[in-house]
Amino acid sequence: MQFIASIPNGLVQLASWPTNAQETQLFAGPNLSWPLSVSKLLDSEQGGWARMLIDGEQLLGYCQLKPCSKGSIRLCRVIVHPQHRRQGLGRLLIAHAIGFARDQLRVKRMELGVYQHNQIAFNRYQYFGFKTIHQSTVASNDGSQWTIVEMEKHLDLHG
């Protein structure tokens, strides 16, 4: 397994993972609509960095980093291949994103938003030291209300 910058072949695979509008919103937030496409994913990567976890030709996981203010970056769109979930790959993706942001991009702060009902992701971010800073309610694709939890982590540039 290795981490690489985003490639179109990986995006073809990624576009098929969410199977409905709710899964797409859970992964991508309200700004990407279902069905996903390579062009939508490429557009979402503009102005940031996308990282893929691959094993040979197979995409296992994906995440994006977007600049949000001086010295700060936003971790977004973290997803693991549906057949490879609950195997620790999400932890690998988050750890890689933190290291990449700290060591390559030299940012001091990382932020993210996670839906409160996505308890596995929320717990994983807490495990990595992210702290809740704000909560708000947003409408989901089906009109129901979802609570989004904004979190942050301060990065040690010397560690």
XYZ file of N, CA and C in Angstrom:
477
model
N 0.845 -1.176 0.000
C 0.000 0.000 0.000
C 0.889 1.238 0.000
N 0.405 2.269 -0.684
C 1.135 3.536 -0.707
C 0.172 4.705 -0.907
N 0.644 5.882 -0.492
C -0.118 7.112 -0.696
C 0.435 7.829 -1.901
N -0.484 8.334 -2.730
C -0.100 9.074 -3.933
C -1.031 10.279 -4.091
N -0.619 11.207 -4.954
C -1.518 12.290 -5.350
C -2.660 11.683 -6.169
N -3.770 12.362 -6.209
C -4.943 11.882 -6.919
C -4.651 11.641 -8.400
N -5.207 10.546 -8.931
C -5.088 10.221 -10.348
C -6.478 9.918 -10.902
N -6.708 10.212 -12.201
C -8.045 9.998 -12.772
C -8.561 8.570 -12.639
N -7.698 7.561 -12.796
C -8.151 6.177 -12.678
C -8.722 5.916 -11.286
N -8.099 6.493 -10.266
C -8.618 6.350 -8.915
C -9.959 7.035 -8.748
N -10.124 8.191 -9.394
C -11.394 8.919 -9.297
C -12.534 8.153 -9.954
N -12.234 7.397 -11.004
C -13.250 6.547 -11.636
C -13.767 5.545 -10.610
N -12.834 4.934 -9.862
C -13.230 3.972 -8.835
C -14.022 4.662 -7.722
N -13.511 5.778 -7.250
C -14.130 6.514 -6.143
C -15.563 6.938 -6.474
N -15.810 7.359 -7.686
C -17.135 7.856 -8.069
C -18.225 6.800 -7.877
N -17.863 5.528 -7.879
C -18.869 4.468 -7.740
C -19.146 4.069 -6.292
N -18.369 4.550 -5.341
C -18.539 4.098 -3.953
C -19.845 4.556 -3.314
N -20.178 5.860 -3.311
C -21.494 6.231 -2.755
C -22.590 5.753 -3.697
N -23.614 5.119 -3.128
C -24.664 4.534 -3.977
C -25.971 5.317 -3.947
N -25.999 6.436 -3.194
C -27.200 7.261 -3.167
C -26.828 8.665 -2.691
N -27.813 9.549 -2.682
C -27.566 10.953 -2.335
C -27.109 11.109 -0.884
N -27.671 10.306 0.036
C -27.285 10.438 1.452
C -25.834 9.996 1.669
N -25.423 8.900 1.049
C -24.034 8.454 1.163
C -23.087 9.494 0.570
N -23.490 10.103 -0.518
C -22.670 11.139 -1.143
C -22.522 12.329 -0.210
N -23.619 12.758 0.420
C -23.541 13.895 1.333
C -22.708 13.540 2.563
N -22.816 12.338 3.059
C -22.033 11.918 4.211
C -20.541 12.004 3.898
N -20.136 11.622 2.698
C -18.749 11.670 2.260
C -18.315 13.071 1.868
N -19.136 13.771 1.098
C -18.673 14.981 0.420
C -19.312 16.274 0.910
N -20.250 16.185 1.845
C -20.938 17.392 2.264
C -21.966 17.814 1.228
N -22.504 19.010 1.385
C -23.591 19.445 0.513
C -23.148 19.951 -0.870
N -21.850 20.075 -1.097
C -21.390 20.709 -2.335
C -21.157 19.765 -3.504
N -21.219 18.476 -3.281
C -21.121 17.512 -4.373
C -22.412 16.709 -4.411
N -22.985 16.582 -5.586
C -24.263 15.881 -5.711
C -24.061 14.479 -6.281
N -25.053 13.626 -5.980
C -25.065 12.267 -6.491
C -25.825 12.239 -7.807
N -25.432 11.482 -8.793
C -24.280 10.586 -8.770
C -22.966 11.346 -8.954
N -21.927 10.829 -8.309
C -20.606 11.435 -8.468
C -20.068 11.131 -9.856
N -19.155 11.964 -10.300
C -18.479 11.751 -11.583
C -17.030 12.191 -11.423
N -16.200 11.754 -12.326
C -14.788 12.155 -12.306
C -14.680 13.668 -12.426
N -15.485 14.280 -13.296
C -15.377 15.736 -13.470
C -15.780 16.480 -12.192
N -16.824 16.018 -11.486
C -17.201 16.651 -10.222
C -16.087 16.518 -9.194
N -15.482 15.339 -9.125
C -14.400 15.122 -8.168
C -13.177 15.957 -8.517
N -12.837 16.033 -9.797
C -11.708 16.879 -10.220
C -11.959 18.339 -9.866
N -13.176 18.807 -10.105
C -13.508 20.193 -9.740
C -13.349 20.417 -8.238
N -13.746 19.430 -7.434
C -13.659 19.585 -5.976
C -12.219 19.604 -5.481
N -11.294 19.068 -6.271
C -9.886 19.040 -5.865
C -9.152 20.347 -6.151
N -9.750 21.222 -6.945
C -9.082 22.464 -7.326
C -8.730 23.299 -6.091
N -7.513 23.840 -6.098
C -7.078 24.715 -5.015
C -6.668 23.985 -3.758
N -6.479 22.684 -3.834
C -6.087 21.919 -2.658
C -5.256 20.712 -3.045
N -5.232 19.744 -2.169
C -4.465 18.524 -2.371
C -5.373 17.341 -2.127
N -5.293 16.351 -2.991
C -6.040 15.110 -2.813
C -5.023 13.977 -2.725
N -5.248 13.084 -1.773
C -4.339 11.971 -1.524
C -5.129 10.670 -1.632
N -4.506 9.679 -2.245
C -5.130 8.374 -2.420
C -4.267 7.308 -1.767
N -4.929 6.359 -1.124
C -4.273 5.166 -0.600
C -4.568 4.063 -1.601
N -3.514 3.528 -2.204
C -3.707 2.509 -3.240
C -2.945 1.239 -2.885
N -3.413 0.144 -3.449
C -2.731 -1.135 -3.387
C -2.715 -1.658 -4.818
N -1.576 -1.512 -5.473
C -1.504 -1.831 -6.900
C -2.343 -0.842 -7.677
N -3.310 -1.341 -8.409
C -4.210 -0.486 -9.182
C -5.498 -0.164 -8.441
N -5.696 -0.774 -7.270
C -6.958 -0.580 -6.554
C -6.872 0.577 -5.568
N -7.860 1.458 -5.651
C -7.994 2.545 -4.701
C -8.637 1.997 -3.435
N -7.988 2.239 -2.287
C -8.514 1.786 -0.997
C -9.101 2.931 -0.183
N -8.574 4.150 -0.379
C -9.050 5.281 0.394
C -8.655 6.589 -0.249
N -9.295 7.668 0.209
C -9.142 8.979 -0.414
C -9.421 10.060 0.616
N -8.706 11.174 0.496
C -9.010 12.355 1.304
C -8.522 13.604 0.581
N -9.081 14.746 0.988
C -8.683 16.041 0.431
C -8.252 16.969 1.551
N -7.357 17.873 1.204
C -6.933 18.956 2.084
C -7.126 20.252 1.329
N -7.762 21.216 1.993
C -8.043 22.515 1.363
C -7.542 23.631 2.263
N -6.794 24.602 1.696
C -6.402 25.746 2.526
C -7.638 26.526 2.943
N -7.653 26.983 4.206
C -8.833 27.726 4.662
C -8.467 29.053 5.314
N -7.272 29.223 5.798
C -6.778 30.497 6.313
C -5.273 30.357 6.493
N -4.605 31.449 6.734
C -3.154 31.397 6.869
C -2.762 30.442 8.003
N -1.930 29.475 7.679
C -1.462 28.521 8.663
C -2.467 27.456 9.034
N -3.569 27.341 8.269
C -4.625 26.388 8.591
C -5.088 25.660 7.335
N -5.485 24.420 7.511
C -5.962 23.617 6.388
C -7.184 22.826 6.829
N -8.053 22.506 5.873
C -9.277 21.746 6.166
C -9.139 20.342 5.596
N -9.325 19.364 6.459
C -9.383 17.968 6.035
C -10.820 17.691 5.621
N -10.999 17.172 4.421
C -12.356 16.919 3.948
C -12.394 15.700 3.040
N -13.578 15.214 2.843
C -13.859 14.113 1.920
C -12.973 12.898 2.173
N -13.027 12.403 3.376
C -12.300 11.192 3.750
C -13.229 10.008 3.532
N -12.742 9.012 2.778
C -13.585 7.845 2.495
C -12.694 6.624 2.269
N -13.207 5.474 2.693
C -12.541 4.187 2.502
C -13.423 3.335 1.604
N -12.802 2.552 0.739
C -13.528 1.631 -0.146
C -14.516 0.812 0.693
N -15.780 0.711 0.251
C -16.793 0.020 1.050
C -16.410 -1.402 1.468
N -15.684 -2.127 0.637
C -15.319 -3.510 0.974
C -14.110 -3.598 1.901
N -13.489 -2.463 2.200
C -12.279 -2.473 3.037
C -12.449 -1.664 4.317
N -13.686 -1.360 4.672
C -13.936 -0.598 5.889
C -13.738 -1.475 7.115
N -13.481 -0.806 8.245
C -13.262 -1.463 9.539
C -11.997 -2.324 9.544
N -10.996 -1.892 8.755
C -9.707 -2.581 8.717
C -8.556 -1.643 9.085
N -8.882 -0.455 9.587
C -7.847 0.489 9.992
C -7.380 1.436 8.901
N -7.985 1.369 7.731
C -7.544 2.228 6.633
C -7.930 3.681 6.858
N -9.043 3.933 7.523
C -9.426 5.304 7.859
C -8.385 5.944 8.759
N -7.893 5.182 9.729
C -6.821 5.678 10.602
C -5.581 6.018 9.789
N -5.231 5.157 8.843
C -4.068 5.425 7.989
C -4.251 6.707 7.185
N -5.443 6.902 6.632
C -5.724 8.106 5.854
C -5.604 9.366 6.703
N -6.200 9.339 7.896
C -6.157 10.524 8.759
C -4.732 10.799 9.209
N -4.009 9.763 9.608
C -2.622 9.948 10.041
C -1.775 10.504 8.900
N -1.986 9.999 7.692
C -1.240 10.503 6.533
C -1.578 11.965 6.263
N -2.860 12.302 6.319
C -3.271 13.684 6.068
C -2.659 14.633 7.090
N -2.656 14.233 8.360
C -2.049 15.066 9.394
C -0.562 15.245 9.130
N 0.135 14.162 8.839
C 1.570 14.239 8.553
C 1.873 15.061 7.317
N 1.086 14.886 6.269
C 1.275 15.640 5.034
C 1.071 17.134 5.285
N 0.018 17.471 6.022
C -0.271 18.881 6.322
C 0.845 19.498 7.160
N 1.310 18.761 8.146
C 2.343 19.265 9.049
C 3.709 19.327 8.350
N 4.116 18.236 7.712
C 5.484 18.112 7.199
C 5.681 18.709 5.814
N 4.700 18.554 4.939
C 4.837 19.048 3.566
C 4.270 20.458 3.399
N 3.107 20.694 3.988
C 2.442 21.979 3.811
C 2.787 22.969 4.923
N 3.350 22.461 6.022
C 3.827 23.280 7.152
C 2.723 24.140 7.768
N 1.538 23.554 7.910
C 0.445 24.283 8.549
C 0.422 23.981 10.041
N -0.132 24.898 10.804
C -0.150 24.788 12.256
C -1.485 24.301 12.810
N -2.497 24.310 11.958
C -3.843 23.969 12.440
C -4.602 23.239 11.350
N -5.329 22.209 11.755
C -6.180 21.470 10.826
C -7.599 21.531 11.365
N -8.548 21.719 10.481
C -9.958 21.719 10.866
C -10.721 20.758 9.978
N -11.926 20.420 10.400
C -12.777 19.528 9.616
C -14.203 19.671 10.103
N -15.111 19.161 9.309
C -16.512 19.059 9.691
C -16.941 17.614 9.529
N -17.672 17.115 10.496
C -18.158 15.733 10.438
C -19.601 15.724 10.915
N -20.442 14.956 10.251
C -21.823 14.840 10.683
C -21.876 14.056 11.990
N -22.648 14.561 12.935
C -22.699 13.978 14.266
C -23.113 12.504 14.237
N -24.015 12.130 13.348
C -24.470 10.740 13.299
C -23.454 9.802 12.651
N -22.398 10.347 12.078
C -21.311 9.524 11.539
C -20.358 9.224 12.700
N -20.842 8.423 13.636
C -20.163 8.204 14.910
C -18.786 7.576 14.750
N -18.608 6.688 13.801
C -17.293 6.066 13.599
C -16.268 7.128 13.219
N -16.617 8.001 12.282
C -15.692 9.061 11.873
C -15.460 10.044 13.015
N -16.527 10.430 13.702
C -16.404 11.372 14.814
C -15.450 10.818 15.879
N -15.615 9.554 16.244
C -14.737 8.936 17.236
C -13.294 8.867 16.751
N -13.120 8.595 15.481
C -11.764 8.504 14.921
C -11.069 9.862 15.003
N -11.771 10.924 14.683
C -11.162 12.253 14.771
C -10.815 12.605 16.218
N -11.682 12.236 17.150
C -11.359 12.470 18.559
C -10.107 11.684 18.956
N -9.976 10.471 18.476
C -8.800 9.643 18.759
C -7.514 10.367 18.346
N -7.577 11.088 17.229
C -6.405 11.813 16.729
C -6.240 13.192 17.373
N -7.070 13.523 18.341
C -6.898 14.760 19.085
C -7.672 15.945 18.568
N -8.603 15.730 17.653
C -9.451 16.827 17.193
C -10.452 17.163 18.291
N -10.678 18.451 18.493
C -11.599 18.936 19.516
C -12.760 19.663 18.847
N -13.952 19.475 19.409
C -15.144 20.164 18.905
C -15.049 21.652 19.200
N -15.306 22.479 18.161
C -15.299 23.926 18.361
C -16.658 24.567 18.072
N -17.527 23.861 17.335
C -18.817 24.446 16.970
C -19.718 23.358 16.405
N -21.008 23.529 16.578
C -21.995 22.642 15.969
C -23.074 23.482 15.311
N -23.583 22.994 14.192
C -24.698 23.663 13.528
C -25.550 22.604 12.835
N -26.733 23.012 12.437
C -27.656 22.105 11.768
C -27.759 22.495 10.304
N -27.724 21.484 9.433
C -27.862 21.712 8.002
C -28.919 20.749 7.458
N -29.495 21.109 6.341
C -30.481 20.240 5.699
C -29.769 19.171 4.890
N -30.254 17.953 4.984
C -29.711 16.880 4.157
C -30.433 16.875 2.814
N -29.986 16.000 1.937
C -30.595 15.903 0.603
C -32.068 15.541 0.662
N -32.475 14.787 1.694
C -33.869 14.377 1.788
C -34.717 15.337 2.619
N -34.117 16.473 3.045
C -34.848 17.478 3.786
C -34.763 17.336 5.298
N -34.228 16.230 5.787
C -34.073 16.079 7.236
C -32.914 16.957 7.710
N -32.829 17.157 9.016
C -31.791 18.008 9.599
C -30.635 17.149 10.102
N -29.419 17.504 9.713
C -28.220 16.827 10.180
C -27.387 17.830 10.971
N -26.797 17.385 12.059
C -25.911 18.235 12.842
C -24.482 18.024 12.361
N -23.838 19.125 12.013
C -22.435 19.056 11.611
C -21.589 19.578 12.771
N -20.556 18.829 13.097
C -19.654 19.174 14.187
C -18.344 19.663 13.562
N -18.001 20.910 13.854
C -16.729 21.462 13.396
C -15.681 21.142 14.451
N -14.529 20.650 14.007
C -13.462 20.236 14.905
C -12.141 20.846 14.451
N -11.177 20.908 15.376
C -9.850 21.412 15.039
C -8.788 20.647 15.806
N -7.589 20.706 15.257
C -6.410 20.107 15.879
C -5.236 21.024 15.588
N -4.473 21.343 16.618
C -3.254 22.138 16.441
C -2.101 21.182 16.180
N -1.328 21.465 15.135
C -0.246 20.573 14.719
C 1.081 21.076 15.267
N 1.882 20.167 15.756
C 3.209 20.481 16.259
C 4.191 20.372 15.091
N 4.662 21.505 14.609
C 5.576 21.511 13.453
C 6.950 20.962 13.802
N 7.214 20.720 15.063
C 8.529 20.204 15.472
C 8.489 18.708 15.735
N 7.279 18.131 15.694
C 7.144 16.723 16.067
C 7.149 15.779 14.915
